[in-house]
Coordinates of C-alpha atoms in Angstrom, one line a residue:
X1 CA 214.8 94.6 182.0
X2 CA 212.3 94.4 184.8
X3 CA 212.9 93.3 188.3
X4 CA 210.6 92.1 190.6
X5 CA 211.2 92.7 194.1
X6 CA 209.5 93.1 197.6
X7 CA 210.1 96.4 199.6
X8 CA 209.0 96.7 203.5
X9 CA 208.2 100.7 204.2
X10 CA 207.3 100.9 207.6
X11 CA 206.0 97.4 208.7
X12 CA 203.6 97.8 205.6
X13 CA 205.2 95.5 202.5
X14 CA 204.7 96.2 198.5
X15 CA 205.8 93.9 195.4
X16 CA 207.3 96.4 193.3
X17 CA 208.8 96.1 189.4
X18 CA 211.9 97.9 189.1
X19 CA 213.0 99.0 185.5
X20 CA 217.1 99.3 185.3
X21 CA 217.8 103.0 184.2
X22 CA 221.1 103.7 182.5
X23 CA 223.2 106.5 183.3
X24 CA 222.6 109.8 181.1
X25 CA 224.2 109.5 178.0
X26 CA 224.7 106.1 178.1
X27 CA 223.4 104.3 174.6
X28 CA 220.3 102.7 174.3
X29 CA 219.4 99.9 173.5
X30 CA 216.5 99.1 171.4
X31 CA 215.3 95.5 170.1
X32 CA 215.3 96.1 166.1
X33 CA 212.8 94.7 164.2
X34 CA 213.5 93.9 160.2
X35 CA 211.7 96.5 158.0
X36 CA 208.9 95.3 155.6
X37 CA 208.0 96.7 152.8
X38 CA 205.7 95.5 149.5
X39 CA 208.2 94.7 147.5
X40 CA 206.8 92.8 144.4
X41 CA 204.3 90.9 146.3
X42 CA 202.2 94.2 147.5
X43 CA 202.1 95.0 143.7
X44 CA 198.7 93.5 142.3
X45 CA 199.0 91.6 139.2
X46 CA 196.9 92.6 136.6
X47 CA 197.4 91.6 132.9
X48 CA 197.6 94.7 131.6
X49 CA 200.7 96.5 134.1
X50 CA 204.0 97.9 132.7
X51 CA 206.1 96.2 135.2
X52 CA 209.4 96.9 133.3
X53 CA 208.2 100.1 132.3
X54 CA 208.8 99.0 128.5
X55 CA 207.5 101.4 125.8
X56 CA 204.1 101.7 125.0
X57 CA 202.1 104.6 122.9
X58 CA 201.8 107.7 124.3
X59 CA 203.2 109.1 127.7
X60 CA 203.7 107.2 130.6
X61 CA 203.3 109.0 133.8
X62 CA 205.2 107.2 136.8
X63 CA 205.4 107.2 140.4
X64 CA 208.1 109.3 141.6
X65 CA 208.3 107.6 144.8
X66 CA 207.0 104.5 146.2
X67 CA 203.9 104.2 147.7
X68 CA 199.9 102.9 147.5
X69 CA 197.5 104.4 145.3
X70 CA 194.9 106.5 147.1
X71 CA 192.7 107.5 144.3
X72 CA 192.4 107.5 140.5
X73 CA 190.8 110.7 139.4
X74 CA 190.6 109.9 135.3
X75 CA 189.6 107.6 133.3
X76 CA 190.7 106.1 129.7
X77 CA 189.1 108.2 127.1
X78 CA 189.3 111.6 129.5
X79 CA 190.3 114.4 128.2
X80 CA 193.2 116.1 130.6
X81 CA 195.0 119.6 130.8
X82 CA 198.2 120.1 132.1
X83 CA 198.1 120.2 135.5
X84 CA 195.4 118.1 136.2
X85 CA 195.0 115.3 139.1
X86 CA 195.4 112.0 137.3
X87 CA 196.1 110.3 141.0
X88 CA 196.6 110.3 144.0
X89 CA 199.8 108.6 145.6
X90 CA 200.5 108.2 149.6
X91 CA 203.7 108.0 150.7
X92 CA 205.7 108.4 154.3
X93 CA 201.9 109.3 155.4
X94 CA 201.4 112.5 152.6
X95 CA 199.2 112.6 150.0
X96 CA 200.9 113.5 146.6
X97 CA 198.8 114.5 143.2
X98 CA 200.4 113.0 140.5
X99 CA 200.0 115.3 137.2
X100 CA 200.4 115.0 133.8
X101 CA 202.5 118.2 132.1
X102 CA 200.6 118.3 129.2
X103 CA 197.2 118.2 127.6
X104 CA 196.6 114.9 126.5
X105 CA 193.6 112.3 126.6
X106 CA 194.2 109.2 129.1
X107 CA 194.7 105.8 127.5
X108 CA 195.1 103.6 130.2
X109 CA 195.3 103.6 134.2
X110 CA 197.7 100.5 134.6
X111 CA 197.2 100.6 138.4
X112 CA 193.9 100.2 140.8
X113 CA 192.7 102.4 144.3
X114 CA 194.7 100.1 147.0
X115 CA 198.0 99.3 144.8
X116 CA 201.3 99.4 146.3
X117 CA 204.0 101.0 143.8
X118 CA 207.6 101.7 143.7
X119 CA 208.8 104.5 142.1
X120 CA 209.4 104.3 138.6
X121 CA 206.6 102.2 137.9
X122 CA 203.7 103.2 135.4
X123 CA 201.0 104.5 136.2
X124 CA 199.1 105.9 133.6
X125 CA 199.5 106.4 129.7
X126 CA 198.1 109.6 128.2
X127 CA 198.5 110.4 124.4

């Protein structure tokens, strides 16, 4: 907490703010702030997302880890190779490739550039 006082050094006087500074190893104590996060709301609805994750033809590639889509590097109808870039997911501020084991032709992208996803979620079907 700040402290405003006046100080008189040598006939001249200042307004000074003095901040309290506890002893070393004393605790500190910081104002906490409730964490946010997307949650269902930062997750766009489109008609066509697997939200439960239920069965569906072919392969579903999910999002190990939640974060927001950065970029979608196929396209339905592309053929893939194992290994390939399908997306790319950011989370805690890295950029992870999300790849597809197989070789395999995409069927759908189930998520948009901007999309925030939690892990688990599908991404992508390739048959």
């Amino acid at each position: 907490m700040m402290k405003q006082f006046k100080v008189t050094v040598n006939g001249k006087t200042y307004e000074v703010q003095v901040e309290e500074v506890p002893p070393p190893g004393a605790e500190a104590k910081i104002p906490l702030q409730e964490a946010r996060t997307a949650g269902e709301q930062g997750i766009r609805d489109h008609k066509d997302i697997d939200k439960n994750n239920s069965a569906a033809p072919g392969k579903s590639i999910k999002a190990p880890l939640p974060g927001v889509i950065l970029s979608i590097n196929a396209a339905p109808g592309d053929k893939v190779k194992a290994g390939d870039s399908l997306l790319v997911l950011e989370a805690m501020k890295m950029e992870n490739e999300i790849t597809f084991s197989e070789a395999g032709t995409v069927q759908k992208i189930l998520v948009q550039v901007g999309d925030s996803v939690n892990a688990g979620d599908t991404l992508a079907i390739v048959e």
